[in-house]
mmCIF file of C-alpha atoms in Angstrom:
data_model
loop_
_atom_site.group_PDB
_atom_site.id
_atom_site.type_symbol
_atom_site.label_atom_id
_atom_site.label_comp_id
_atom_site.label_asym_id
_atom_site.label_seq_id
_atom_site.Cartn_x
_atom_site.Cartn_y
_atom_site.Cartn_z
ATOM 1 C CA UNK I 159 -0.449 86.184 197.806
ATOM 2 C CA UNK I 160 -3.307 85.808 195.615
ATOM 3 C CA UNK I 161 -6.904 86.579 197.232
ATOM 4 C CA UNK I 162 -9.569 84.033 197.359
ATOM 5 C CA UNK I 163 -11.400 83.753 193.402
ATOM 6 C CA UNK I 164 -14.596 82.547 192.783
ATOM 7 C CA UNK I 165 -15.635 81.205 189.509
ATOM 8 C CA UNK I 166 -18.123 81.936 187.196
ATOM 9 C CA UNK I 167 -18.789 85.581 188.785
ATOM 10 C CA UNK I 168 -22.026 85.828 186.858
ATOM 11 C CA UNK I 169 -24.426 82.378 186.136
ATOM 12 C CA UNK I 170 -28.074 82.573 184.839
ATOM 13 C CA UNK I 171 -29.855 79.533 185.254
ATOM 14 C CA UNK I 172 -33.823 78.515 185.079
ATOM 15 C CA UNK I 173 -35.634 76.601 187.661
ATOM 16 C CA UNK I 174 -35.010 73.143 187.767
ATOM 17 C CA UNK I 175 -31.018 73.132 186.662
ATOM 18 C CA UNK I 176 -28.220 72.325 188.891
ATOM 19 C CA UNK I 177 -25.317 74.372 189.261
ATOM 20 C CA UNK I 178 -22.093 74.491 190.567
ATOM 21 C CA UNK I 179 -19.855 76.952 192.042
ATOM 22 C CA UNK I 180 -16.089 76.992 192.222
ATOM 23 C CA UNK I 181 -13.898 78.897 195.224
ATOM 24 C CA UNK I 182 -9.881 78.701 195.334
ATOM 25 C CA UNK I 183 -8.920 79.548 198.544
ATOM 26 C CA UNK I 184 -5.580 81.633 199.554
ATOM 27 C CA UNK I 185 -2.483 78.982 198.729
ATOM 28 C CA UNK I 186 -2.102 77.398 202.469
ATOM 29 C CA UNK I 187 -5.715 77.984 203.077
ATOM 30 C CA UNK I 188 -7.636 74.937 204.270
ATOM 31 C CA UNK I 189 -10.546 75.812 205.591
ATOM 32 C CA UNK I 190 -13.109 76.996 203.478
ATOM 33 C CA UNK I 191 -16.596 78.196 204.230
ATOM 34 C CA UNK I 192 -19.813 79.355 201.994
ATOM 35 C CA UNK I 193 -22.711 81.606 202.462
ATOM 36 C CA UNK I 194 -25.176 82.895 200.612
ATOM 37 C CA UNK I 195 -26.139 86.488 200.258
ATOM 38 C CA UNK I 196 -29.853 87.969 199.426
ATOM 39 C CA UNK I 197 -31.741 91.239 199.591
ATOM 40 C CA UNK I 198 -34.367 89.853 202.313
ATOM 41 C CA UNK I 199 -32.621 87.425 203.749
ATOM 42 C CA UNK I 200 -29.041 89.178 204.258
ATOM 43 C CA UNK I 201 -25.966 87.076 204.737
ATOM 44 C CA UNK I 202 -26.831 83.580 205.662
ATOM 45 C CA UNK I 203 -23.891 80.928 206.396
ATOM 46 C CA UNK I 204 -24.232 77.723 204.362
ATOM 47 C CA UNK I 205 -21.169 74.973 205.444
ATOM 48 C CA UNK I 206 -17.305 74.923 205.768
ATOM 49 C CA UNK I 207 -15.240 72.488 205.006
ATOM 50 C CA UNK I 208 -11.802 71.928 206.355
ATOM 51 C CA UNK I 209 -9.106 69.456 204.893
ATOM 52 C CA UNK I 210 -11.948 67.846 202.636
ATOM 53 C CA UNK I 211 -14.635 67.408 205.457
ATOM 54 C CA UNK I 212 -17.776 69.301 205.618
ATOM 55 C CA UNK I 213 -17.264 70.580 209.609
ATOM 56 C CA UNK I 214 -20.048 73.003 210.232
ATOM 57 C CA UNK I 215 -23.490 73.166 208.432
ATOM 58 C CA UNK I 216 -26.031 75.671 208.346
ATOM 59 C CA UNK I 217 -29.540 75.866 207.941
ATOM 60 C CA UNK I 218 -30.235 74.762 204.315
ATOM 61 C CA UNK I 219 -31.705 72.252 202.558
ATOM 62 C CA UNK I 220 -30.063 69.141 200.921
ATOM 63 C CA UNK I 221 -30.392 71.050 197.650
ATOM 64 C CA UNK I 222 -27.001 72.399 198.374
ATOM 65 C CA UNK I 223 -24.139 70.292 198.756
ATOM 66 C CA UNK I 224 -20.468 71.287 198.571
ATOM 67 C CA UNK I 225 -17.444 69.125 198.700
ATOM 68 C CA UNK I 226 -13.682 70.338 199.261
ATOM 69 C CA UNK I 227 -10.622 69.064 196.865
ATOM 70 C CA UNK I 228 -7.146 67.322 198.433
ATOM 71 C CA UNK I 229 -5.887 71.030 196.895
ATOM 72 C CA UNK I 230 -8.124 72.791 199.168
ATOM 73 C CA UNK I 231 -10.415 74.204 196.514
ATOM 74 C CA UNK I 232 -14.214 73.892 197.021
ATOM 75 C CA UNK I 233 -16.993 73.538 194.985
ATOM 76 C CA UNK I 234 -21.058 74.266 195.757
ATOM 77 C CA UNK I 235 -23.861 72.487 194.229
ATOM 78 C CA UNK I 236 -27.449 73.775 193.905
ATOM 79 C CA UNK I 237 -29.553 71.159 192.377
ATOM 80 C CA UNK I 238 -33.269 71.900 191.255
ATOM 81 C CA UNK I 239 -33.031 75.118 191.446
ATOM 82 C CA UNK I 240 -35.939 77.248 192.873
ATOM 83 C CA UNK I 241 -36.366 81.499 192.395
ATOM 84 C CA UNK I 242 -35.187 81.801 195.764
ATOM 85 C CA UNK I 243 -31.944 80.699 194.950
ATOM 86 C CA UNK I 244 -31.212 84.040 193.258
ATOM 87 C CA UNK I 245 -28.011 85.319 195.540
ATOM 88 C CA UNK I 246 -24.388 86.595 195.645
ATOM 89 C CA UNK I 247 -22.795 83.334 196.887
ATOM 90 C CA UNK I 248 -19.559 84.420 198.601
ATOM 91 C CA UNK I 249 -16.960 81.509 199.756
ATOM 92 C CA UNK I 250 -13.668 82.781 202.568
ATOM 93 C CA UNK I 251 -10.927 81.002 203.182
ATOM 94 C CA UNK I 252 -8.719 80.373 206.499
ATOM 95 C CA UNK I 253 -5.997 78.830 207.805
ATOM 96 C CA UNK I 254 -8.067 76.784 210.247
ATOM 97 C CA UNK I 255 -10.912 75.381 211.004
ATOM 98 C CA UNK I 256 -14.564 77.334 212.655
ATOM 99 C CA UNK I 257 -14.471 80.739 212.702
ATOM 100 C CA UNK I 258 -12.742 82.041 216.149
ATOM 101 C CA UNK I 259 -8.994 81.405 215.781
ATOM 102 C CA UNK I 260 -7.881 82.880 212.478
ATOM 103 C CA UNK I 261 -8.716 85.620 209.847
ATOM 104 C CA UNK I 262 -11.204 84.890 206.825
ATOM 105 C CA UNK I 263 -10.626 85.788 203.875
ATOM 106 C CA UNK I 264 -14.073 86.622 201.447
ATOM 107 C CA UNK I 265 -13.714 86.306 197.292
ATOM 108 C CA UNK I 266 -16.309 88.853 195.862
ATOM 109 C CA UNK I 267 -19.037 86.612 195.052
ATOM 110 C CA UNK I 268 -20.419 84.543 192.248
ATOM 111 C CA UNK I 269 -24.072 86.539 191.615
ATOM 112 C CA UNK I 270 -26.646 83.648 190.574
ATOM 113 C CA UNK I 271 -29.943 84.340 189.034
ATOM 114 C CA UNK I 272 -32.594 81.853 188.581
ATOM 115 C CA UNK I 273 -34.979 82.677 185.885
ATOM 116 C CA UNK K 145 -32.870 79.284 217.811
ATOM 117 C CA UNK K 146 -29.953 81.500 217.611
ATOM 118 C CA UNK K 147 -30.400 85.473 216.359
ATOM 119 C CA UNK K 148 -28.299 88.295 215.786
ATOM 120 C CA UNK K 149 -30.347 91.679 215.932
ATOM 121 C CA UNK K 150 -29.466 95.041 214.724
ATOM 122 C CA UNK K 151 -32.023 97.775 215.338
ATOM 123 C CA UNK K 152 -30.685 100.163 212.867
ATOM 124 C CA UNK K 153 -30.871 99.493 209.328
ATOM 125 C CA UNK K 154 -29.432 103.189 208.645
ATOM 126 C CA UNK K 155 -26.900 104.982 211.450
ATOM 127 C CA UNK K 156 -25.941 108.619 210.655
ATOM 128 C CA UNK K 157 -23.228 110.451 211.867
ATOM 129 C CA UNK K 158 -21.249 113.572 211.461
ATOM 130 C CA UNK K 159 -17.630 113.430 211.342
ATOM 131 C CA UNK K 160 -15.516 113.398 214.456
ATOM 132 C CA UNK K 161 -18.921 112.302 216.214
ATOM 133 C CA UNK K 162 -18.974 109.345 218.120
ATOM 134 C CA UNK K 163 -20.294 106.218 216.420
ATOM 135 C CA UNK K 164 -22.283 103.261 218.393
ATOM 136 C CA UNK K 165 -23.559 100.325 215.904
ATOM 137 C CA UNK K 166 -25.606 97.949 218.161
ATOM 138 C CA UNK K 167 -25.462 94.158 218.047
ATOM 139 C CA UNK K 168 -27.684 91.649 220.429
ATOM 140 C CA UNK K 169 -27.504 88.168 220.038
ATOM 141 C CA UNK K 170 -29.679 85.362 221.481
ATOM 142 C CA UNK K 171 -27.843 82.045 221.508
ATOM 143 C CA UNK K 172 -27.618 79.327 223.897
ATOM 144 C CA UNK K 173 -23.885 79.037 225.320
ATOM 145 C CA UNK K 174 -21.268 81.288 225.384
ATOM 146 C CA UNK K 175 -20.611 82.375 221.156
ATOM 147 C CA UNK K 176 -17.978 83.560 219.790
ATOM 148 C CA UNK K 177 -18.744 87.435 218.142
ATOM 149 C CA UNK K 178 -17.908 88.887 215.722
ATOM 150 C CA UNK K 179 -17.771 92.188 213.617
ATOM 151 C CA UNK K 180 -17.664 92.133 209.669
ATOM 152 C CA UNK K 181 -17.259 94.979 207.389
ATOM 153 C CA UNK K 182 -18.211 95.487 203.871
ATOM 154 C CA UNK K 183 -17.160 99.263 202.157
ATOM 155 C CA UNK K 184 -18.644 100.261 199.022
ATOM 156 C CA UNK K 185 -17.439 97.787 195.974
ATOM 157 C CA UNK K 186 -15.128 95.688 197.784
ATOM 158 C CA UNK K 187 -15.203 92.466 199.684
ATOM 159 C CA UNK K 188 -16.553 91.703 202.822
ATOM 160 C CA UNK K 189 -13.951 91.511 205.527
ATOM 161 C CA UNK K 190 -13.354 90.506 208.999
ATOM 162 C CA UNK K 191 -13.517 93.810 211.194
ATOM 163 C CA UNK K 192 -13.003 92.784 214.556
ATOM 164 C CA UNK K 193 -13.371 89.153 216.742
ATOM 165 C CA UNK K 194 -14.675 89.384 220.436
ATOM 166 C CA UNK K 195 -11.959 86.422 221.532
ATOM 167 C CA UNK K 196 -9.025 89.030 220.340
ATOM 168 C CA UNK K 197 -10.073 91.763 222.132
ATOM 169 C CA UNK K 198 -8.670 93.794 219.453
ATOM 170 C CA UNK K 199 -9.206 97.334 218.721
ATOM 171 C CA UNK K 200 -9.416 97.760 214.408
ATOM 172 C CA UNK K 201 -9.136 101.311 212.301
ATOM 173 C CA UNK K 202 -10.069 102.734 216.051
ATOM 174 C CA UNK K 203 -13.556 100.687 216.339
ATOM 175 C CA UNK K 204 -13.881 98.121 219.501
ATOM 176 C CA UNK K 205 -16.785 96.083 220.876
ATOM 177 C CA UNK K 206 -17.458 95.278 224.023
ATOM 178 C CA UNK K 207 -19.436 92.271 225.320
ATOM 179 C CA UNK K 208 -22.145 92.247 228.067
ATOM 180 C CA UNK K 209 -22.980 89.065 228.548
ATOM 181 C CA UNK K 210 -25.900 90.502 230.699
ATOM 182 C CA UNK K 211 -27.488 92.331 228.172
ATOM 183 C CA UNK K 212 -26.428 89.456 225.279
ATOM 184 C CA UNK K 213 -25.022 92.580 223.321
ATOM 185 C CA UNK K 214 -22.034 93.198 221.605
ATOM 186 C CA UNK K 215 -22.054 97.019 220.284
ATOM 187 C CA UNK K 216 -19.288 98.468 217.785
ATOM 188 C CA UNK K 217 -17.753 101.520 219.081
ATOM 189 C CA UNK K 218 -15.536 104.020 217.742
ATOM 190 C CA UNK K 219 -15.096 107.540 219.627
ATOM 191 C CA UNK K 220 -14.574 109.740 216.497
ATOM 192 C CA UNK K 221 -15.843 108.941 213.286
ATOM 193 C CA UNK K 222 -14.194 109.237 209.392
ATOM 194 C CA UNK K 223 -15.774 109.351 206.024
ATOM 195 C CA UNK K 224 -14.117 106.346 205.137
ATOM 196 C CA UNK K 225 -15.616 104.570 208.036
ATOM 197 C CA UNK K 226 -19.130 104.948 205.687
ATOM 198 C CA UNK K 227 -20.269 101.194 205.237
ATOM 199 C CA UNK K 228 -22.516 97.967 205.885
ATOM 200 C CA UNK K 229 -21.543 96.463 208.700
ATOM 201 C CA UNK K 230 -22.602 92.588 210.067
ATOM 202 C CA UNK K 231 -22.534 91.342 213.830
ATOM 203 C CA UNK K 232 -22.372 87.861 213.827
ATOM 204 C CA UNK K 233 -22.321 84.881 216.855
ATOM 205 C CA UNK K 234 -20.914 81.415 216.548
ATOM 206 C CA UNK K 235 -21.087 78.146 218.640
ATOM 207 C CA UNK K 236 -19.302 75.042 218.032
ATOM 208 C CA UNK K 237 -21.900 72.703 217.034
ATOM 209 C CA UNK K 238 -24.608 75.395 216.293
ATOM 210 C CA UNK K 239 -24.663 77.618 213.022
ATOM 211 C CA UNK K 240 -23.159 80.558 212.488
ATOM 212 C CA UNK K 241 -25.745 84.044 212.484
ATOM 213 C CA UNK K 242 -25.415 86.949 210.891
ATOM 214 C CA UNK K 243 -27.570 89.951 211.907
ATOM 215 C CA UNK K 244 -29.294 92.211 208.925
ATOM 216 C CA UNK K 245 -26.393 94.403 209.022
ATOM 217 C CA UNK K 246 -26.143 98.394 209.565
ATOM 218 C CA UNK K 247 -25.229 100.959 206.889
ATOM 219 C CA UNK K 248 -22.907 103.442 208.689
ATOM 220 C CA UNK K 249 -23.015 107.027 206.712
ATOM 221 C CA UNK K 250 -20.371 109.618 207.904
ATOM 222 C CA UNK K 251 -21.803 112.893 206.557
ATOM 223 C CA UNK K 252 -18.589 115.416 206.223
#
């Protein structure tokens, strides 16, 4: 089976823009959760979202949004971007929803800078 | 609000030494744990869950719910064993915490 991808892998943006990420999880795959990944703050967990519904949330502002596609495929919004939003945004994939009962499965990472 | 701590930024060990990577958590409930792996240049990856009691490339982790801790073990180390690794708690309804992480070196 194909691993999770993450598109673009590289993004440079300037303060102010939106962007938006793109994950395709493993085929069967329908849970799919984000998190965002930065020198001082380490690995923070931003949602998941399981057949198309945003289940758990983390701690971020309403700057980022995501949504999740009848195919399973997810997309992450950042809109007015700040300098703190510079970060390897991973996405992982799993058969089901939360974290405790199956396997995730981590693309490598789309690396946004905000200049 | 819920933490993950891990006192060690940088654990170094010979090879065939035993290897401890602490993990404490402060979270209201009863979280699910979890240990996450990330070797040099490849992805990060699911090491080991607390609710499997599973024992992974010879590491386990044992929870004291007394001491809210949740430390990686593994009784004889490799060099390929050399990488960050994340403790991390979950509760339904509460987010999901990662700890700074610990960078494992196995000197040969």
């Amino acid at each position: 089976k194909a691993g999770v991808t993450q598109t673009p892998r590289y993004l440079i943006k300037t303060r102010g823009q939106q962007v938006t990420l793109s994950c395709s999880p493993i085929s069967g795959h329908r849970s799919v959760s984000w998190y965002q990944q930065t020198p001082g703050q380490g690995l923070q967990f931003l949602f998941e979202y399981f057949s198309e519904t945003q289940r758990n949330k983390g701690n971020f502002p309403g700057r980022f949004s995501g949504r999740q596609f009848s195919n399973s495929r997810s997309e992450m919004n950042v809109s007015t971007l700040e300098l703190g939003d510079s970060a390897l945004y991973l996405c992982a994939s799993s058969t089901a929803q939360g974290f405790s009962t199956d396997t995730q499965y981590f693309g490598p990472g789309t690396r946004l800078t905000v200049l | 609000a819920q933490r993950v701590t891990q006192p060690e930024k940088l654990l170094s060990v010979f090879k065939g030494a035993p290897v401890e990577l602490k993990c404490n958590y402060s979270y209201s409930g009863s979280p699910e744990l979890f240990w996450y792996v990330q070797y040099s240049r490849q992805r990060l990856q699911l090491l080991l869950r607390h609710i499997s009691r599973e024992s992974i490339k010879g590491f386990t982790a044992d929870l004291n719910k007394g001491e809210t801790s949740f430390h990686l073990k593994k009784p004889f180390a490799q060099e390929e064993d050399s990488a960050m690794y994340y403790c991390a708690a979950y509760n339904y309804g509460q987010n999901f915490v990662f700890g700074p992480g610990t960078r494992l070196s196995v000197l040969p």
